[in-house]
Coordinates of C-alpha atoms in Angstrom, one line a residue:
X1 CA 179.5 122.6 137.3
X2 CA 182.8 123.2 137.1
X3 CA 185.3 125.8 139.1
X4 CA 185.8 128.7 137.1
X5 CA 189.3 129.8 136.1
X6 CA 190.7 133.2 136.6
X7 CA 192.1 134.9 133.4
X8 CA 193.2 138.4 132.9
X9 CA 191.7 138.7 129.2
X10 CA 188.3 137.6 127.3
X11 CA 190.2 136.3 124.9
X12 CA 192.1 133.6 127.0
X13 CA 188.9 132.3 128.6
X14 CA 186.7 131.9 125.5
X15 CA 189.4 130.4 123.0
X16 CA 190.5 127.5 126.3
X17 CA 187.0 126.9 126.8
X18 CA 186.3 126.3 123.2
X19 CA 189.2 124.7 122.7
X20 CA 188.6 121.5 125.7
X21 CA 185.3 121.6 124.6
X22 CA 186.1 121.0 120.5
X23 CA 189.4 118.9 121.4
X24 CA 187.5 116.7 123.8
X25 CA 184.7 116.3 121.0
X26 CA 187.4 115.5 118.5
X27 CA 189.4 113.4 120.2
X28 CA 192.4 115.3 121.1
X29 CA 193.8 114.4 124.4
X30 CA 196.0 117.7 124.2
X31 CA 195.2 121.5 123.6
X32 CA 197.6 123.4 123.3
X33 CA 197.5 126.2 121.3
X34 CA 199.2 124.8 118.2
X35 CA 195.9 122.6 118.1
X36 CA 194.1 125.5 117.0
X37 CA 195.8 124.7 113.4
X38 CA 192.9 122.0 113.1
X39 CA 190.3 124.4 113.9
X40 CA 188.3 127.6 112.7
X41 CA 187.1 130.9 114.2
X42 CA 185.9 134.1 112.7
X43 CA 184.9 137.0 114.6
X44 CA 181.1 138.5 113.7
X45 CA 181.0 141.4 115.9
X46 CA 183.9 143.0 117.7
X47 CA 181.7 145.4 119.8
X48 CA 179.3 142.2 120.9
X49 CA 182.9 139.9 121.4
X50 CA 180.2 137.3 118.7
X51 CA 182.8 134.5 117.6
X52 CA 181.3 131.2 115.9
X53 CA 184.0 128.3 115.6
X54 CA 183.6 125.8 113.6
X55 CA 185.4 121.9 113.0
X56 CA 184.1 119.5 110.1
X57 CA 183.3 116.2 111.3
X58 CA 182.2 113.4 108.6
X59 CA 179.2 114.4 107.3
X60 CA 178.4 116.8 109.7
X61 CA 179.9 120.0 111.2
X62 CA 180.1 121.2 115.1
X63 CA 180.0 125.0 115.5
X64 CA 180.0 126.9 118.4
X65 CA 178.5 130.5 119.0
X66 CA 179.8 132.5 121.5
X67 CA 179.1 136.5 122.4
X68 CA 178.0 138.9 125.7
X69 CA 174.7 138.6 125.3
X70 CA 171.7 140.5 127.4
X71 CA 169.5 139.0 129.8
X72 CA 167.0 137.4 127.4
X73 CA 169.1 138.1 124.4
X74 CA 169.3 135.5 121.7
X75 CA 172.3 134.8 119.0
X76 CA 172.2 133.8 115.5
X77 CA 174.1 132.2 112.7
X78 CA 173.5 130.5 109.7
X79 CA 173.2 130.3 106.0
X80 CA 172.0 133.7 103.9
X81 CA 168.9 132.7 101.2
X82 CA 171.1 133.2 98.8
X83 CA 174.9 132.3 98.2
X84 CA 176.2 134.9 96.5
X85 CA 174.8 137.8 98.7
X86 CA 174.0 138.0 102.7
X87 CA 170.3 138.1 102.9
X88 CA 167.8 137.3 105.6
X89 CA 164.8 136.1 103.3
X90 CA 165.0 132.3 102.8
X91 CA 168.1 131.7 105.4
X92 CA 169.1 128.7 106.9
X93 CA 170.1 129.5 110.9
X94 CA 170.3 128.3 113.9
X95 CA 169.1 130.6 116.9
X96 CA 170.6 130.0 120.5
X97 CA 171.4 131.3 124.0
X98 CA 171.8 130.3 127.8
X99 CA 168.8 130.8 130.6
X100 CA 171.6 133.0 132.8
X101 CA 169.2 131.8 135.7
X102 CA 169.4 128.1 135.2
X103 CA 172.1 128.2 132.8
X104 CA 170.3 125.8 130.7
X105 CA 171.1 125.9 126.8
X106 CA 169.0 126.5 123.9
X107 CA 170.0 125.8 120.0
X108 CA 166.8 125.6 117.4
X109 CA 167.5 125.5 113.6
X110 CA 164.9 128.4 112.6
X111 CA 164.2 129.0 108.5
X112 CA 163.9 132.7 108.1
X113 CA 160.5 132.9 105.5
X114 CA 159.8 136.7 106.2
X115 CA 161.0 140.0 108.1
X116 CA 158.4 139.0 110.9
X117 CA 157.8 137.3 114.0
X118 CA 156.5 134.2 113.6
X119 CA 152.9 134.0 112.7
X120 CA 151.3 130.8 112.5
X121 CA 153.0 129.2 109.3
X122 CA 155.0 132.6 108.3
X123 CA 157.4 134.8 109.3
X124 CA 160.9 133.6 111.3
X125 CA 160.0 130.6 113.2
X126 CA 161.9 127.0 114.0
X127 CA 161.8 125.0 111.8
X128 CA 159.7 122.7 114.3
X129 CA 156.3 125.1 113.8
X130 CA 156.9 124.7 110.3
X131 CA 157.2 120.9 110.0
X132 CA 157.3 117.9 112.5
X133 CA 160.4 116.6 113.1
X134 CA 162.3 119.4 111.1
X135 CA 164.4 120.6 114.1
X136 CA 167.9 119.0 112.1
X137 CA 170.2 120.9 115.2
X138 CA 171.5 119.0 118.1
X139 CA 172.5 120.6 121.5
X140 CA 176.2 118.9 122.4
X141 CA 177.0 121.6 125.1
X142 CA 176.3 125.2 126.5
X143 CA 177.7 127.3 129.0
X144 CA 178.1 131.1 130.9
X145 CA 181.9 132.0 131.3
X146 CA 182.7 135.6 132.8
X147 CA 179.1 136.3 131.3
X148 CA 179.7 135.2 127.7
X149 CA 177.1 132.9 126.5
X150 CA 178.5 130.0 124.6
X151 CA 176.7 127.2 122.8
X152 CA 178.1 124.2 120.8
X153 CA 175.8 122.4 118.5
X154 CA 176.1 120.1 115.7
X155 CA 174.1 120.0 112.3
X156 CA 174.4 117.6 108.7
X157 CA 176.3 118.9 105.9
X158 CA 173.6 118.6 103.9
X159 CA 170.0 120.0 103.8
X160 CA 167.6 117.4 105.8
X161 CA 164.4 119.5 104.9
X162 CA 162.6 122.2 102.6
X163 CA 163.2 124.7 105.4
X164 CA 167.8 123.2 105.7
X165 CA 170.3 125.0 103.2
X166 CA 173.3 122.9 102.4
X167 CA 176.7 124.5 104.0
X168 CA 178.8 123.6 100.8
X169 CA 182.3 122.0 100.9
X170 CA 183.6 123.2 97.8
X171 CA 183.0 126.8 97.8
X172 CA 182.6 130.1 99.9
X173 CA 178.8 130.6 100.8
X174 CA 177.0 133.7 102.3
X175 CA 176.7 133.7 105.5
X176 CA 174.1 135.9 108.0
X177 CA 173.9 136.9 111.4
X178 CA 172.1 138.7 114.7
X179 CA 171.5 139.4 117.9
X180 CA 168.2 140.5 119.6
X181 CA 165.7 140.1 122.5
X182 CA 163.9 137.0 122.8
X183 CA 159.5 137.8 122.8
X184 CA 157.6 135.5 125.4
X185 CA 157.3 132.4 123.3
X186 CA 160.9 132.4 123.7
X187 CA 161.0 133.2 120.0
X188 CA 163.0 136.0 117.7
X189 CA 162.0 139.4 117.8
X190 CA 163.4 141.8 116.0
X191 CA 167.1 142.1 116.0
X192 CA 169.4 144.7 117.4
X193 CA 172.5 143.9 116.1
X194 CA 173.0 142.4 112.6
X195 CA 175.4 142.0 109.5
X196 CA 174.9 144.6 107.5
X197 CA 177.1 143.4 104.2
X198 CA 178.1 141.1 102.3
X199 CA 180.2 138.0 104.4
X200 CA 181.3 134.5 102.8
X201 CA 182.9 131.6 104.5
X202 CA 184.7 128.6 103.3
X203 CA 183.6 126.0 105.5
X204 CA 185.8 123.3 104.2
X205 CA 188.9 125.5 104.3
X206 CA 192.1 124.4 106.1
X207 CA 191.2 125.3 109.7
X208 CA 192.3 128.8 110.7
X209 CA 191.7 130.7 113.8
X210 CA 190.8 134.8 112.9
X211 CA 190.3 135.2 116.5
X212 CA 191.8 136.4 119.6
X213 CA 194.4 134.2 120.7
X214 CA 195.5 133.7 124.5
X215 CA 198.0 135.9 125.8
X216 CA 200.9 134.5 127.8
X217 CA 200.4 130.7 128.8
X218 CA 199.5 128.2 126.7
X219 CA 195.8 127.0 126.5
X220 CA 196.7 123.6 127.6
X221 CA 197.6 124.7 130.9
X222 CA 193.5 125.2 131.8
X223 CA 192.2 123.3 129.8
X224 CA 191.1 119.8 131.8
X225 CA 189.4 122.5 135.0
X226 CA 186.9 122.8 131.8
X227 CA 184.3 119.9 132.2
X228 CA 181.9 121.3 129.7
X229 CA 181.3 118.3 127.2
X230 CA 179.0 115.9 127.8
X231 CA 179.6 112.5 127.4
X232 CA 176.7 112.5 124.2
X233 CA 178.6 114.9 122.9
X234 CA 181.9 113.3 123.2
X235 CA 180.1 110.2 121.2
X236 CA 178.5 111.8 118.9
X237 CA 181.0 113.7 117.1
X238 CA 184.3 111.2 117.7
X239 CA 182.9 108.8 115.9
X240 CA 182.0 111.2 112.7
X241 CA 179.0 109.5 112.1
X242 CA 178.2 109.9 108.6
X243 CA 174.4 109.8 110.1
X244 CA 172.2 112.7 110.3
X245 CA 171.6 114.3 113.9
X246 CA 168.9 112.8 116.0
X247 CA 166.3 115.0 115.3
X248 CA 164.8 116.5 118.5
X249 CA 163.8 119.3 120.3
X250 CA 167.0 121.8 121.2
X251 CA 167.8 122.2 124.9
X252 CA 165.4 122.6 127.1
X253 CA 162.1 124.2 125.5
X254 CA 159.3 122.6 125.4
X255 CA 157.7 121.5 122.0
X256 CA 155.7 122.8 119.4
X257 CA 153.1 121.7 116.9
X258 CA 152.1 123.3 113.9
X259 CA 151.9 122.6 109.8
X260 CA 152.7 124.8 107.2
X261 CA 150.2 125.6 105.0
X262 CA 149.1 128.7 102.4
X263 CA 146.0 129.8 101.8
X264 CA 144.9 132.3 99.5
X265 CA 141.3 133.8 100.9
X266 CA 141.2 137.0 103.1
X267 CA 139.8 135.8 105.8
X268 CA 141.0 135.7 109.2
X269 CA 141.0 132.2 110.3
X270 CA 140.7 131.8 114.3
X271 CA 143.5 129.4 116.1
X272 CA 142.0 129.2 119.8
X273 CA 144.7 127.5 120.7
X274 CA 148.2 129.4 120.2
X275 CA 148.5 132.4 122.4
X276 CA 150.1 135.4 121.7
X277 CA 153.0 136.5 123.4
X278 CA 153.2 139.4 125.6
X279 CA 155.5 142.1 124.5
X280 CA 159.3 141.8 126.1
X281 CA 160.0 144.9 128.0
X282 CA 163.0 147.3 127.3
X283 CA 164.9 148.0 130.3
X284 CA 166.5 151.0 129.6
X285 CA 164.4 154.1 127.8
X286 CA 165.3 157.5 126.4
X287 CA 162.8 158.0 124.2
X288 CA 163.2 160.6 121.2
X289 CA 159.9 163.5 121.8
X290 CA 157.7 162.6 118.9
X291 CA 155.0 165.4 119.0
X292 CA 151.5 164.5 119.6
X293 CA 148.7 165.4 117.1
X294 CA 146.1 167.8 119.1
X295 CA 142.6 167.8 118.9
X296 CA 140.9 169.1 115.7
X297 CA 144.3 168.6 114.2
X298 CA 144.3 168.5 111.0
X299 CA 141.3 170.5 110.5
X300 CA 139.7 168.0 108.1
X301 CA 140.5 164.9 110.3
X302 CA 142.4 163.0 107.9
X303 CA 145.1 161.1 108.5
X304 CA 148.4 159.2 106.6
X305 CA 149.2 156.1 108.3
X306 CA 152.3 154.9 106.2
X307 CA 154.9 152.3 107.4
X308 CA 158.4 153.2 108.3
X309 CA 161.7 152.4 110.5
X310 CA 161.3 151.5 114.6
X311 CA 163.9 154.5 115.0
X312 CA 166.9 152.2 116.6
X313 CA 167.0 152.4 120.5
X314 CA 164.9 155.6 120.9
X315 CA 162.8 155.2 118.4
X316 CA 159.9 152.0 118.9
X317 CA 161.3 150.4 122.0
X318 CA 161.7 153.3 124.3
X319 CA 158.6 154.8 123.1
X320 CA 156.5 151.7 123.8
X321 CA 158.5 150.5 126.5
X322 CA 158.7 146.8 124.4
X323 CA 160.8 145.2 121.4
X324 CA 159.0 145.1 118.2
X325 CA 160.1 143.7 114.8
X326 CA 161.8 147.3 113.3
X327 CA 158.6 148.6 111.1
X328 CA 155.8 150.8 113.0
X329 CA 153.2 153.1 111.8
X330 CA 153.9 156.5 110.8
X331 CA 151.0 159.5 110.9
X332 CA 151.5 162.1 109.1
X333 CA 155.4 162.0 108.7
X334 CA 155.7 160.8 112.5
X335 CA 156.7 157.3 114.4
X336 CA 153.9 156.2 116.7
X337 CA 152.6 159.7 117.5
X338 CA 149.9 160.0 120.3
X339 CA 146.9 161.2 118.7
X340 CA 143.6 163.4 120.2
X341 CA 140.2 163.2 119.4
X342 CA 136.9 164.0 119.9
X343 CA 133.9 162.2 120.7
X344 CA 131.2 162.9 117.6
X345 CA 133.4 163.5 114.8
X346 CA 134.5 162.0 112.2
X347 CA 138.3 161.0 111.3
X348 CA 139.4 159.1 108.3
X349 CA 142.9 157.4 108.2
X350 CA 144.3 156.7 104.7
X351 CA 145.8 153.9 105.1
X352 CA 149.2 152.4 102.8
X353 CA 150.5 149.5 104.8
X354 CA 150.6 147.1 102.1
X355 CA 147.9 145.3 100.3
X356 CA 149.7 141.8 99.3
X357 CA 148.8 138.8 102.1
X358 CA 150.6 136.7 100.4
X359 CA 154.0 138.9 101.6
X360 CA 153.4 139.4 105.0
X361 CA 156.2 141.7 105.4
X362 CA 154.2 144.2 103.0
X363 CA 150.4 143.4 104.2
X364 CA 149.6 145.6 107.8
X365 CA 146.0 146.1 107.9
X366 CA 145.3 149.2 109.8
X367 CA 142.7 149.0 112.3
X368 CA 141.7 150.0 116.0
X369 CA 140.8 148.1 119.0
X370 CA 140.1 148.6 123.0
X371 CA 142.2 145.1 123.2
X372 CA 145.7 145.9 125.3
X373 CA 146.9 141.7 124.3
X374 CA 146.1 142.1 120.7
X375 CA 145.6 138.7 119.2
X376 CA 141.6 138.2 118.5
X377 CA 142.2 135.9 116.0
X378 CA 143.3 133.4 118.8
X379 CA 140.8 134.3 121.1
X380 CA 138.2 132.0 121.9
X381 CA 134.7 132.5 121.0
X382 CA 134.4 133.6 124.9
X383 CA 137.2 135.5 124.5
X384 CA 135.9 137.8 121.7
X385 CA 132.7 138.6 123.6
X386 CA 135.1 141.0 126.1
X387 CA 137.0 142.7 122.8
X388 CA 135.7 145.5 120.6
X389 CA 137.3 146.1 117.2
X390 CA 136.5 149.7 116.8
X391 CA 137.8 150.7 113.2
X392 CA 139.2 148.9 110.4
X393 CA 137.7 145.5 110.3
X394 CA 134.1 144.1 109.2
X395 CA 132.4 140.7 110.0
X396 CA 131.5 137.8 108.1
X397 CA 128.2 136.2 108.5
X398 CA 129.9 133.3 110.6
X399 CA 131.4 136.6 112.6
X400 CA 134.7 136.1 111.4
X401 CA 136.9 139.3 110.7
X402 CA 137.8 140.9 107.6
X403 CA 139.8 144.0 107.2
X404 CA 139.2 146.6 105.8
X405 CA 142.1 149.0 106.3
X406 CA 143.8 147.8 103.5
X407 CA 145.8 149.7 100.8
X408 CA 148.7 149.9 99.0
X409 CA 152.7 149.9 100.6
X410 CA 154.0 153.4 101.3
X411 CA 157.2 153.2 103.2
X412 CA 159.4 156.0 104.8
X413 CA 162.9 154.8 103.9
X414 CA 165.7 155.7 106.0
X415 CA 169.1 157.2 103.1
X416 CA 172.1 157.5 104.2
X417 CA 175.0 155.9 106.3
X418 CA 174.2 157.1 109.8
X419 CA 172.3 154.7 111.5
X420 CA 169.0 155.4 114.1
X421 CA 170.8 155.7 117.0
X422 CA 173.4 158.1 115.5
X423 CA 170.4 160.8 115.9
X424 CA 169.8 162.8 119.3
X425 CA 166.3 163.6 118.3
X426 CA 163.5 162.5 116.1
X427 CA 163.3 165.7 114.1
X428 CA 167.1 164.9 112.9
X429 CA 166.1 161.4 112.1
X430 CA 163.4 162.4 110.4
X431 CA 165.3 164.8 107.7
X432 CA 166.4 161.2 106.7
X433 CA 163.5 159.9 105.7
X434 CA 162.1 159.3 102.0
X435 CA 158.7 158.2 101.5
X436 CA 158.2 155.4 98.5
X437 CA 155.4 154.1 97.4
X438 CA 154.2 151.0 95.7
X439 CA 152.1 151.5 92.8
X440 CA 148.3 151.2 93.6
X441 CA 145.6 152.5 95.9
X442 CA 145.6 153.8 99.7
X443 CA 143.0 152.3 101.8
X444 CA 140.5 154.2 103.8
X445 CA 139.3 153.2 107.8
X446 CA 136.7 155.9 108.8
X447 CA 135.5 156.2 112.9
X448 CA 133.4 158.2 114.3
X449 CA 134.3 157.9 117.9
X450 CA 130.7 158.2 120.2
X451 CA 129.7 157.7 123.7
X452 CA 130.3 154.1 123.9
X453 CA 133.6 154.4 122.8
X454 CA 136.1 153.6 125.8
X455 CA 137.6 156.6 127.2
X456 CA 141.4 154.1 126.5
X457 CA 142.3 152.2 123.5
X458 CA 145.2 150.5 122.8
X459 CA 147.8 150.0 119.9
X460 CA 149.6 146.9 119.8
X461 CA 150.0 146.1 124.0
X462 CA 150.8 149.5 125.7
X463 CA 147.8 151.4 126.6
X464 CA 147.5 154.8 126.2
X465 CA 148.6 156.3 129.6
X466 CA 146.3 159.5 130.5
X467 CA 143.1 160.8 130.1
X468 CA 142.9 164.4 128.7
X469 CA 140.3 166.5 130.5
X470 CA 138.1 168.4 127.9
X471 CA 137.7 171.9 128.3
X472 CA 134.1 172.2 126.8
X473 CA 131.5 169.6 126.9
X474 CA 133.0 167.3 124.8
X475 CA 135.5 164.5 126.0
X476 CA 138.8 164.4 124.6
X477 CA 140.6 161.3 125.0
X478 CA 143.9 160.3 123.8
X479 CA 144.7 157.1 121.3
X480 CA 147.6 155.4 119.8
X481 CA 148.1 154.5 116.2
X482 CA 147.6 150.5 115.7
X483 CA 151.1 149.4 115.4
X484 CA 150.7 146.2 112.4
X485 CA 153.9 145.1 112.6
X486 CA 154.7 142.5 110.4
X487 CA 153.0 139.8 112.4
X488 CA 149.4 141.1 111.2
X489 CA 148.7 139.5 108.6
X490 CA 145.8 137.4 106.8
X491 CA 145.1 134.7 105.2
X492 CA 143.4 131.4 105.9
X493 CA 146.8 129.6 107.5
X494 CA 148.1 132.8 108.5
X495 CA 145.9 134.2 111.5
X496 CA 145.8 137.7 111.9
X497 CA 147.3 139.3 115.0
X498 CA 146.4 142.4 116.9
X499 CA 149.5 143.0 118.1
X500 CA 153.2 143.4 116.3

């Protein structure tokens, strides 16, 4: 570890250390800052301070990411799914960050198949869970300066795998980006930052430097205090091999198995032996007031659940307590409401949360469960024996589960330019809201909640947190809507998750 310089700006320290770092992997011996005429840098996010740099080497290309990140906040860049337009579906990016603790670096290349988590063979996941040795990113260097996170990385020019996108040297290419909390596995949740237009970059341009140069002194001056490249790295990218990266693990995680396969029944297939990931708490919490639904409200006991927008900061998160992946449940018009009922009668909850498992971004069966982890269909048999799916789901003869709660998509769509966190309260967020629909049928889950039923149940992780004394002789307790959040899905290589 080396001594830290002081500067007076961010500017200064990020462009030095970049600059020893990408000069030393090039083979400059001097970095002034006329040498950043043979190098490249475009700011992402002026509010986040998210830079990536970038130098051509060979057949390959080193880039470096660098931005103030959160404790347990990951970064992303990479290649849109399509080149003439910034979208997320089918991208090409490489997800990294630093452990602030041990100040270890992470960089896995990550194919973006679906607005989800990562669910067995769908969803966001590295590339790695998709396909054995598919990880085409290598780590050269990564390091915490004045709390920036900044990791260098190299990857091929061209597309090594099904799940790679080529980064073109003849043309501008759409480009996408984010930045969000990291979930247990150490995986992307949903983001919190992200673009939000169109963005193209020539990566074969003359080098040019759209970024915050040092004020005052030269860079040269502070450079060599900056020990950051590793002799690998050094290596690796002088000699601009014309070789494709050593394919291996990023960093320091550890590694993961998996294949990626479709199937086409509706049946939940059970996978013993991935676990699902706790939900990553939110430190800070103002949640909006979202107005619970009383007992014997409505009158008839029916209920819309409908999908919809997390509601930015106050919305999903502060509610819960816990990132989520920015869809939730919406009853009757509202996010996540807390909802009362009574033991002995019956409630019916139309459910439009997508019908489709083959698009698990539109496929959220509805269903409810006394289960505060979520994740039966990774349980072990002796795990399942201690779980009760109350409502929504129906068993096989070989006991596996089948949902019922299925219907067609109804969506509350946010119009507008204002974003989420724009709002002070839910009512004004929710004048914002249009519902649309997908042509088709609702689907219907009916419960009748009894005696047996537990006096707590649980949506997603968090439980429900009191127990409403009932006035007569019936007991009234209190429930939360079943958030199925893009990871619930189904299908037989897709396992369906309890939790979002």
């Amino acid at each position: 570890m080396w001594e830290q310089p002081k500067f007076s700006t961010r500017s200064r320290v990020l462009m030095q250390m970049f600059t020893g770092m990408m000069m030393s992997c090039l083979g400059f011996k001097r970095c002034g800052t006329s040498s950043l005429s043979k190098l490249n840098c475009e700011v992402l996010d002026d509010e986040l301070a998210f830079e990536v740099r970038w130098a051509v080497a060979g057949e390959s290309i080193v880039l470096q990411m660098v931005a103030k990140l959160e404790e347990r906040e990951y970064m992303s860049f990479g290649l849109s799914g399509e080149v003439a337009n910034s979208v997320m579906i089918g991208g090409d990016v490489v997800v990294a960050w630093v452990d602030k603790e041990t100040l270890k670096g992470y960089a896995y290349d990550y194919y973006l198949g679906d607005k989800s988590q990562c669910s067995g063979p769908t969803g966001s996941c590295p590339d790695s869970k998709l396909a054995e040795n598919s990880n085409n990113i290598r780590l050269l260097n990564a390091a915490m300066v004045n709390g920036y996170s900044i990791v260098t990385f190299q990857r091929p020019l061209k597309a090594s795998d099904q799940f790679d996108l080529p980064i073109l040297t003849n043309q501008s290419q759409a480009i996408i980006w984010a930045v969000g909390p990291l979930n247990q596995r150490d995986e992307v949740s949903f983001h919190s930052s992200y673009l939000k237009h169109d963005s193209f970059i020539d990566f074969a341009r003359p080098a040019k430097w759209n970024c915050p140069l040092p004020e005052g002194e030269t860079a040269a001056k502070h450079v060599e205090p900056l020990k950051a490249v590793t002799t690998e790295a050094v290596a690796v990218v002088a000699s601009t091999t014309t070789s494709a990266p050593t394919r291996r693990e990023g960093g320091q995680a550890s590694k993961r198995e998996s294949t990626r396969t479709r199937g086409t029944s509706n049946k939940i297939s059970q996978r013993g032996t991935q676990t699902v990931p706790p939900p990553t708490p939110v430190k800070e919490r103002n949640a909006w007031y979202i107005p619970p639904i009383e007992c014997y409200e409505p009158e008839d006991g029916v209920f819309y659940a409908q999908m919809g927008p997390t509601g930015g900061k106050r919305g999903y998160p502060a509610i819960t307590g816990h990132v989520g992946w920015g869809i939730s449940w919406y009853i009757n018009g509202l996010l996540i409401p807390e909802i009362n009922v009574v033991r002995g009668k019956t409630y019916n909850f139309i459910t439009e949360g997508g019908d489709n498992p083959e698009v698990s971004a539109k496929y959220h069966p509805f269903y409810i469960t006394d289960d505060p982890v979520g994740g039966y269909a990774y349980k072990t048999p002796e795990e399942r024996k201690n779980i009760s799916i109350l409502a929504g789901v129906r068993f096989d003869k070989a006991g596996e589960p089948i949902p019922v709660g299925v219907g067609r998509l109804c969506h509350w769509t946010h119009s507008g330019d204002s974003d989420a966190d724009d709002f002070d309260s839910f009512g004004a967020y929710q004048r914002t809201l249009q519902l649309k629909c997908d042509v088709g049928e609702p689907g219907i889950v009916t419960w009748t909640p009894d005696r047996n039923t537990p006096d707590t149940v649980y949506y997603q992780r968090q439980p429900v947190k009191k127990i409403m004394e009932p006035p007569i002789d019936a007991v009234f307790y209190d429930i939360y809507c079943l958030i199925a959040f893009s990871g619930n899905r189904i299908n037989l290589s897709s396992p369906w998750m309890v939790h979002a």
